[in-house]
Every structure is written in structure tokens, then in C-alpha cells.
Amino acid sequence: MTRVVMICLAVLAMVWAPCALALEDTAANRWAQAVRYERAVPTDDVLETSVVRVARMLPPEHRQPFIDYAVLRIDRDGLRDSVLTALTETFSADELRAMADFFGSPVGQSVARKMGRYTERVMPLVMTVVRATATGYAREQEAE
């Protein structure tokens, strides 16, 4: 009998555990979790990667001057504040916590480092397919 009670209690604990562990979805909790996420995926790192990617599209003689210009002109604190605001207005506290937990882990850090390369490979394909579909749609509309 004691064993049955213990098993029932264990099952109930597993069922109720996610509810007990959920963060209250308040502005303060969202902000705290957004800050944790931003520490795991720093806005400065994302910005630096983006600036270098844009610079690669420029003629070689303009790449470093553009990077130097961007470093001096971009308001990093303002951008970070905007990122944190967007995070808190888009995701719940639990979602932000999960993002911070994942991207703060070694596997998450590895994923974050590779995401730019992945996006660079996939987005041209996606845009080609979307453009072709838009062209097909326009042709069909003209035919009607």
C-alpha cells in the first residue's frame, strides 16, 4: 500500500512540476530573462558579425574603412536597449528563460556560432524560391 501511495505521489509530482517551475509572466521576469539571454548572445557580438558580413559585400578597399566607421557611429547601448525591449515584447518569461538556458549552454553557444553561416546558405535559396513563386503568381494574374 505504501508503495502505491509513493508511486501516486511521484506521478502527481511529475504532472505538477512544470506548473510549479513556470515563471510568472511579469514585465520584471521578462526583463530579467531577456538580460540573461543577451548575456548568452551579446548584442555586441551579433552587431560585430553583421558589420563584418556587410563589409564583405563591399570592394576590398572599403571594407575596413566601413568597419571603422560603423564602430564609431553605431549606438551600441541604444541597440542593446532596443533588443532587450523587443525580446520582452515578443517572448514570455518562460520562453526567454528557455532561450537563455539553451544559448548559455555549450551546445547553444555552438549553435549560435553556426547560425550565421546557416542563414547565409539558406536565405539565398529561400529568396530564390519566393521570387520565382511571386513571378509565377504575377504571370498567372496577367493571364486572367
mmCIF file with all atom_site columns, N, CA and C in Angstrom, residues 85-129:
data_model
loop_
_atom_site.group_PDB
_atom_site.id
_atom_site.type_symbol
_atom_site.label_atom_id
_atom_site.label_alt_id
_atom_site.label_comp_id
_atom_site.label_asym_id
_atom_site.label_entity_id
_atom_site.label_seq_id
_atom_site.pdbx_PDB_ins_code
_atom_site.Cartn_x
_atom_site.Cartn_y
_atom_site.Cartn_z
_atom_site.occupancy
_atom_site.B_iso_or_equiv
_atom_site.pdbx_formal_charge
_atom_site.auth_seq_id
_atom_site.auth_comp_id
_atom_site.auth_asym_id
_atom_site.auth_atom_id
_atom_site.pdbx_PDB_model_num
ATOM 1   N N  . THR A 1 85  ? 14.149 45.355 -25.317 1.00 0.00 ? 85  THR A N  1
ATOM 2   C CA . THR A 1 85  ? 12.731 45.713 -25.398 1.00 0.00 ? 85  THR A CA 1
ATOM 3   C C  . THR A 1 85  ? 11.997 44.781 -26.354 1.00 0.00 ? 85  THR A C  1
ATOM 4   N N  . ALA A 1 86  ? 12.587 44.523 -27.520 1.00 0.00 ? 86  ALA A N  1
ATOM 5   C CA . ALA A 1 86  ? 11.950 43.623 -28.487 1.00 0.00 ? 86  ALA A CA 1
ATOM 6   C C  . ALA A 1 86  ? 11.800 42.218 -27.908 1.00 0.00 ? 86  ALA A C  1
ATOM 7   N N  . LEU A 1 87  ? 12.810 41.753 -27.207 1.00 0.00 ? 87  LEU A N  1
ATOM 8   C CA . LEU A 1 87  ? 12.724 40.429 -26.577 1.00 0.00 ? 87  LEU A CA 1
ATOM 9   C C  . LEU A 1 87  ? 11.571 40.375 -25.580 1.00 0.00 ? 87  LEU A C  1
ATOM 10  N N  . THR A 1 88  ? 11.473 41.395 -24.720 1.00 0.00 ? 88  THR A N  1
ATOM 11  C CA . THR A 1 88  ? 10.435 41.379 -23.680 1.00 0.00 ? 88  THR A CA 1
ATOM 12  C C  . THR A 1 88  ? 9.040  41.570 -24.252 1.00 0.00 ? 88  THR A C  1
ATOM 13  N N  . GLU A 1 89  ? 8.938  42.214 -25.413 1.00 0.00 ? 89  GLU A N  1
ATOM 14  C CA . GLU A 1 89  ? 7.631  42.428 -26.031 1.00 0.00 ? 89  GLU A CA 1
ATOM 15  C C  . GLU A 1 89  ? 7.219  41.266 -26.938 1.00 0.00 ? 89  GLU A C  1
ATOM 16  N N  . THR A 1 90  ? 8.153  40.370 -27.213 1.00 0.00 ? 90  THR A N  1
ATOM 17  C CA . THR A 1 90  ? 7.882  39.260 -28.125 1.00 0.00 ? 90  THR A CA 1
ATOM 18  C C  . THR A 1 90  ? 7.711  37.931 -27.405 1.00 0.00 ? 90  THR A C  1
ATOM 19  N N  . PHE A 1 91  ? 8.539  37.682 -26.396 1.00 0.00 ? 91  PHE A N  1
ATOM 20  C CA . PHE A 1 91  ? 8.581  36.377 -25.749 1.00 0.00 ? 91  PHE A CA 1
ATOM 21  C C  . PHE A 1 91  ? 8.089  36.448 -24.307 1.00 0.00 ? 91  PHE A C  1
ATOM 22  N N  . SER A 1 92  ? 7.544  35.332 -23.834 1.00 0.00 ? 92  SER A N  1
ATOM 23  C CA . SER A 1 92  ? 7.135  35.229 -22.429 1.00 0.00 ? 92  SER A CA 1
ATOM 24  C C  . SER A 1 92  ? 8.376  35.017 -21.564 1.00 0.00 ? 92  SER A C  1
ATOM 25  N N  . ALA A 1 93  ? 8.204  35.152 -20.264 1.00 0.00 ? 93  ALA A N  1
ATOM 26  C CA . ALA A 1 93  ? 9.316  34.934 -19.333 1.00 0.00 ? 93  ALA A CA 1
ATOM 27  C C  . ALA A 1 93  ? 9.845  33.508 -19.449 1.00 0.00 ? 93  ALA A C  1
ATOM 28  N N  . ASP A 1 94  ? 8.950  32.531 -19.566 1.00 0.00 ? 94  ASP A N  1
ATOM 29  C CA . ASP A 1 94  ? 9.389  31.137 -19.714 1.00 0.00 ? 94  ASP A CA 1
ATOM 30  C C  . ASP A 1 94  ? 10.146 30.919 -21.020 1.00 0.00 ? 94  ASP A C  1
ATOM 31  N N  . GLU A 1 95  ? 9.673  31.524 -22.099 1.00 0.00 ? 95  GLU A N  1
ATOM 32  C CA . GLU A 1 95  ? 10.370 31.387 -23.384 1.00 0.00 ? 95  GLU A CA 1
ATOM 33  C C  . GLU A 1 95  ? 11.759 32.011 -23.314 1.00 0.00 ? 95  GLU A C  1
ATOM 34  N N  . LEU A 1 96  ? 11.836 33.188 -22.712 1.00 0.00 ? 96  LEU A N  1
ATOM 35  C CA . LEU A 1 96  ? 13.136 33.850 -22.567 1.00 0.00 ? 96  LEU A CA 1
ATOM 36  C C  . LEU A 1 96  ? 14.076 33.033 -21.689 1.00 0.00 ? 96  LEU A C  1
ATOM 37  N N  . ARG A 1 97  ? 13.536 32.445 -20.634 1.00 0.00 ? 97  ARG A N  1
ATOM 38  C CA . ARG A 1 97  ? 14.365 31.602 -19.764 1.00 0.00 ? 97  ARG A CA 1
ATOM 39  C C  . ARG A 1 97  ? 14.908 30.411 -20.554 1.00 0.00 ? 97  ARG A C  1
ATOM 40  N N  . ALA A 1 98  ? 14.048 29.787 -21.348 1.00 0.00 ? 98  ALA A N  1
ATOM 41  C CA . ALA A 1 98  ? 14.485 28.638 -22.152 1.00 0.00 ? 98  ALA A CA 1
ATOM 42  C C  . ALA A 1 98  ? 15.554 29.059 -23.159 1.00 0.00 ? 98  ALA A C  1
ATOM 43  N N  . MET A 1 99  ? 15.367 30.217 -23.777 1.00 0.00 ? 99  MET A N  1
ATOM 44  C CA . MET A 1 99  ? 16.369 30.718 -24.722 1.00 0.00 ? 99  MET A CA 1
ATOM 45  C C  . MET A 1 99  ? 17.698 30.977 -24.018 1.00 0.00 ? 99  MET A C  1
ATOM 46  N N  . ALA A 1 100 ? 17.642 31.617 -22.862 1.00 0.00 ? 100 ALA A N  1
ATOM 47  C CA . ALA A 1 100 ? 18.867 31.911 -22.108 1.00 0.00 ? 100 ALA A CA 1
ATOM 48  C C  . ALA A 1 100 ? 19.539 30.623 -21.653 1.00 0.00 ? 100 ALA A C  1
ATOM 49  N N  . ASP A 1 101 ? 18.743 29.666 -21.189 1.00 0.00 ? 101 ASP A N  1
ATOM 50  C CA . ASP A 1 101 ? 19.304 28.380 -20.764 1.00 0.00 ? 101 ASP A CA 1
ATOM 51  C C  . ASP A 1 101 ? 19.994 27.683 -21.937 1.00 0.00 ? 101 ASP A C  1
ATOM 52  N N  . PHE A 1 102 ? 19.304 27.633 -23.072 1.00 0.00 ? 102 PHE A N  1
ATOM 53  C CA . PHE A 1 102 ? 19.873 26.932 -24.223 1.00 0.00 ? 102 PHE A CA 1
ATOM 54  C C  . PHE A 1 102 ? 21.111 27.651 -24.757 1.00 0.00 ? 102 PHE A C  1
ATOM 55  N N  . PHE A 1 103 ? 20.968 28.931 -25.076 1.00 0.00 ? 103 PHE A N  1
ATOM 56  C CA . PHE A 1 103 ? 22.091 29.646 -25.684 1.00 0.00 ? 103 PHE A CA 1
ATOM 57  C C  . PHE A 1 103 ? 23.219 29.921 -24.697 1.00 0.00 ? 103 PHE A C  1
ATOM 58  N N  . GLY A 1 104 ? 22.954 29.750 -23.417 1.00 0.00 ? 104 GLY A N  1
ATOM 59  C CA . GLY A 1 104 ? 24.006 29.860 -22.413 1.00 0.00 ? 104 GLY A CA 1
ATOM 60  C C  . GLY A 1 104 ? 24.776 28.565 -22.217 1.00 0.00 ? 104 GLY A C  1
ATOM 61  N N  . SER A 1 105 ? 24.258 27.472 -22.776 1.00 0.00 ? 105 SER A N  1
ATOM 62  C CA . SER A 1 105 ? 24.921 26.167 -22.651 1.00 0.00 ? 105 SER A CA 1
ATOM 63  C C  . SER A 1 105 ? 25.994 26.021 -23.731 1.00 0.00 ? 105 SER A C  1
ATOM 64  N N  . PRO A 1 106 ? 26.917 25.096 -23.559 1.00 0.00 ? 106 PRO A N  1
ATOM 65  C CA . PRO A 1 106 ? 27.936 24.869 -24.596 1.00 0.00 ? 106 PRO A CA 1
ATOM 66  C C  . PRO A 1 106 ? 27.329 24.521 -25.958 1.00 0.00 ? 106 PRO A C  1
ATOM 67  N N  . VAL A 1 107 ? 26.293 23.686 -25.968 1.00 0.00 ? 107 VAL A N  1
ATOM 68  C CA . VAL A 1 107 ? 25.647 23.341 -27.238 1.00 0.00 ? 107 VAL A CA 1
ATOM 69  C C  . VAL A 1 107 ? 24.993 24.577 -27.849 1.00 0.00 ? 107 VAL A C  1
ATOM 70  N N  . GLY A 1 108 ? 24.311 25.356 -27.029 1.00 0.00 ? 108 GLY A N  1
ATOM 71  C CA . GLY A 1 108 ? 23.674 26.575 -27.519 1.00 0.00 ? 108 GLY A CA 1
ATOM 72  C C  . GLY A 1 108 ? 24.683 27.568 -28.066 1.00 0.00 ? 108 GLY A C  1
ATOM 73  N N  . GLN A 1 109 ? 25.829 27.700 -27.409 1.00 0.00 ? 109 GLN A N  1
ATOM 74  C CA . GLN A 1 109 ? 26.881 28.592 -27.899 1.00 0.00 ? 109 GLN A CA 1
ATOM 75  C C  . GLN A 1 109 ? 27.386 28.110 -29.259 1.00 0.00 ? 109 GLN A C  1
ATOM 76  N N  . SER A 1 110 ? 27.517 26.805 -29.418 1.00 0.00 ? 110 SER A N  1
ATOM 77  C CA . SER A 1 110 ? 27.944 26.245 -30.697 1.00 0.00 ? 110 SER A CA 1
ATOM 78  C C  . SER A 1 110 ? 26.909 26.536 -31.785 1.00 0.00 ? 110 SER A C  1
ATOM 79  N N  . VAL A 1 111 ? 25.636 26.353 -31.455 1.00 0.00 ? 111 VAL A N  1
ATOM 80  C CA . VAL A 1 111 ? 24.559 26.654 -32.406 1.00 0.00 ? 111 VAL A CA 1
ATOM 81  C C  . VAL A 1 111 ? 24.604 28.130 -32.793 1.00 0.00 ? 111 VAL A C  1
ATOM 82  N N  . ALA A 1 112 ? 24.748 29.007 -31.818 1.00 0.00 ? 112 ALA A N  1
ATOM 83  C CA . ALA A 1 112 ? 24.770 30.449 -32.088 1.00 0.00 ? 112 ALA A CA 1
ATOM 84  C C  . ALA A 1 112 ? 25.918 30.807 -33.028 1.00 0.00 ? 112 ALA A C  1
ATOM 85  N N  . ARG A 1 113 ? 27.086 30.205 -32.819 1.00 0.00 ? 113 ARG A N  1
ATOM 86  C CA . ARG A 1 113 ? 28.235 30.493 -33.687 1.00 0.00 ? 113 ARG A CA 1
ATOM 87  C C  . ARG A 1 113 ? 27.985 30.043 -35.119 1.00 0.00 ? 113 ARG A C  1
ATOM 88  N N  . LYS A 1 114 ? 27.215 28.979 -35.300 1.00 0.00 ? 114 LYS A N  1
ATOM 89  C CA . LYS A 1 114 ? 26.980 28.425 -36.636 1.00 0.00 ? 114 LYS A CA 1
ATOM 90  C C  . LYS A 1 114 ? 25.764 29.024 -37.335 1.00 0.00 ? 114 LYS A C  1
ATOM 91  N N  . MET A 1 115 ? 24.906 29.691 -36.594 1.00 0.00 ? 115 MET A N  1
ATOM 92  C CA . MET A 1 115 ? 23.645 30.166 -37.153 1.00 0.00 ? 115 MET A CA 1
ATOM 93  C C  . MET A 1 115 ? 23.849 31.147 -38.304 1.00 0.00 ? 115 MET A C  1
ATOM 94  N N  . GLY A 1 116 ? 24.847 32.006 -38.207 1.00 0.00 ? 116 GLY A N  1
ATOM 95  C CA . GLY A 1 116 ? 25.112 32.961 -39.283 1.00 0.00 ? 116 GLY A CA 1
ATOM 96  C C  . GLY A 1 116 ? 25.468 32.268 -40.588 1.00 0.00 ? 116 GLY A C  1
ATOM 97  N N  . ARG A 1 117 ? 26.347 31.285 -40.512 1.00 0.00 ? 117 ARG A N  1
ATOM 98  C CA . ARG A 1 117 ? 26.719 30.532 -41.718 1.00 0.00 ? 117 ARG A CA 1
ATOM 99  C C  . ARG A 1 117 ? 25.512 29.812 -42.301 1.00 0.00 ? 117 ARG A C  1
ATOM 100 N N  . TYR A 1 118 ? 24.707 29.226 -41.425 1.00 0.00 ? 118 TYR A N  1
ATOM 101 C CA . TYR A 1 118 ? 23.499 28.536 -41.872 1.00 0.00 ? 118 TYR A CA 1
ATOM 102 C C  . TYR A 1 118 ? 22.568 29.512 -42.599 1.00 0.00 ? 118 TYR A C  1
ATOM 103 N N  . THR A 1 119 ? 22.352 30.662 -41.989 1.00 0.00 ? 119 THR A N  1
ATOM 104 C CA . THR A 1 119 ? 21.467 31.662 -42.581 1.00 0.00 ? 119 THR A CA 1
ATOM 105 C C  . THR A 1 119 ? 22.008 32.137 -43.926 1.00 0.00 ? 119 THR A C  1
ATOM 106 N N  . GLU A 1 120 ? 23.315 32.354 -44.006 1.00 0.00 ? 120 GLU A N  1
ATOM 107 C CA . GLU A 1 120 ? 23.919 32.778 -45.273 1.00 0.00 ? 120 GLU A CA 1
ATOM 108 C C  . GLU A 1 120 ? 23.710 31.741 -46.373 1.00 0.00 ? 120 GLU A C  1
ATOM 109 N N  . ARG A 1 121 ? 23.677 30.484 -46.021 1.00 0.00 ? 121 ARG A N  1
ATOM 110 C CA . ARG A 1 121 ? 23.475 29.430 -47.014 1.00 0.00 ? 121 ARG A CA 1
ATOM 111 C C  . ARG A 1 121 ? 22.008 29.282 -47.403 1.00 0.00 ? 121 ARG A C  1
ATOM 112 N N  . VAL A 1 122 ? 21.118 29.391 -46.429 1.00 0.00 ? 122 VAL A N  1
ATOM 113 C CA . VAL A 1 122 ? 19.711 29.088 -46.673 1.00 0.00 ? 122 VAL A CA 1
ATOM 114 C C  . VAL A 1 122 ? 18.934 30.270 -47.254 1.00 0.00 ? 122 VAL A C  1
ATOM 115 N N  . MET A 1 123 ? 19.193 31.477 -46.774 1.00 0.00 ? 123 MET A N  1
ATOM 116 C CA . MET A 1 123 ? 18.377 32.625 -47.195 1.00 0.00 ? 123 MET A CA 1
ATOM 117 C C  . MET A 1 123 ? 18.413 32.878 -48.700 1.00 0.00 ? 123 MET A C  1
ATOM 118 N N  . PRO A 1 124 ? 19.554 32.776 -49.374 1.00 0.00 ? 124 PRO A N  1
ATOM 119 C CA . PRO A 1 124 ? 19.504 32.954 -50.832 1.00 0.00 ? 124 PRO A CA 1
ATOM 120 C C  . PRO A 1 124 ? 18.598 31.928 -51.511 1.00 0.00 ? 124 PRO A C  1
ATOM 121 N N  . LEU A 1 125 ? 18.596 30.699 -51.018 1.00 0.00 ? 125 LEU A N  1
ATOM 122 C CA . LEU A 1 125 ? 17.717 29.673 -51.585 1.00 0.00 ? 125 LEU A CA 1
ATOM 123 C C  . LEU A 1 125 ? 16.253 30.019 -51.343 1.00 0.00 ? 125 LEU A C  1
ATOM 124 N N  . VAL A 1 126 ? 15.948 30.421 -50.124 1.00 0.00 ? 126 VAL A N  1
ATOM 125 C CA . VAL A 1 126 ? 14.572 30.791 -49.786 1.00 0.00 ? 126 VAL A CA 1
ATOM 126 C C  . VAL A 1 126 ? 14.120 31.965 -50.651 1.00 0.00 ? 126 VAL A C  1
ATOM 127 N N  . MET A 1 127 ? 14.964 32.975 -50.778 1.00 0.00 ? 127 MET A N  1
ATOM 128 C CA . MET A 1 127 ? 14.589 34.155 -51.570 1.00 0.00 ? 127 MET A CA 1
ATOM 129 C C  . MET A 1 127 ? 14.413 33.795 -53.044 1.00 0.00 ? 127 MET A C  1
ATOM 130 N N  . THR A 1 128 ? 15.230 32.903 -53.575 1.00 0.00 ? 128 THR A N  1
ATOM 131 C CA . THR A 1 128 ? 15.086 32.469 -54.965 1.00 0.00 ? 128 THR A CA 1
ATOM 132 C C  . THR A 1 128 ? 13.739 31.786 -55.170 1.00 0.00 ? 128 THR A C  1
ATOM 133 N N  . VAL A 1 129 ? 13.362 30.915 -54.253 1.00 0.00 ? 129 VAL A N  1
ATOM 134 C CA . VAL A 1 129 ? 12.081 30.211 -54.354 1.00 0.00 ? 129 VAL A CA 1
ATOM 135 C C  . VAL A 1 129 ? 10.918 31.197 -54.234 1.00 0.00 ? 129 VAL A C  1
#
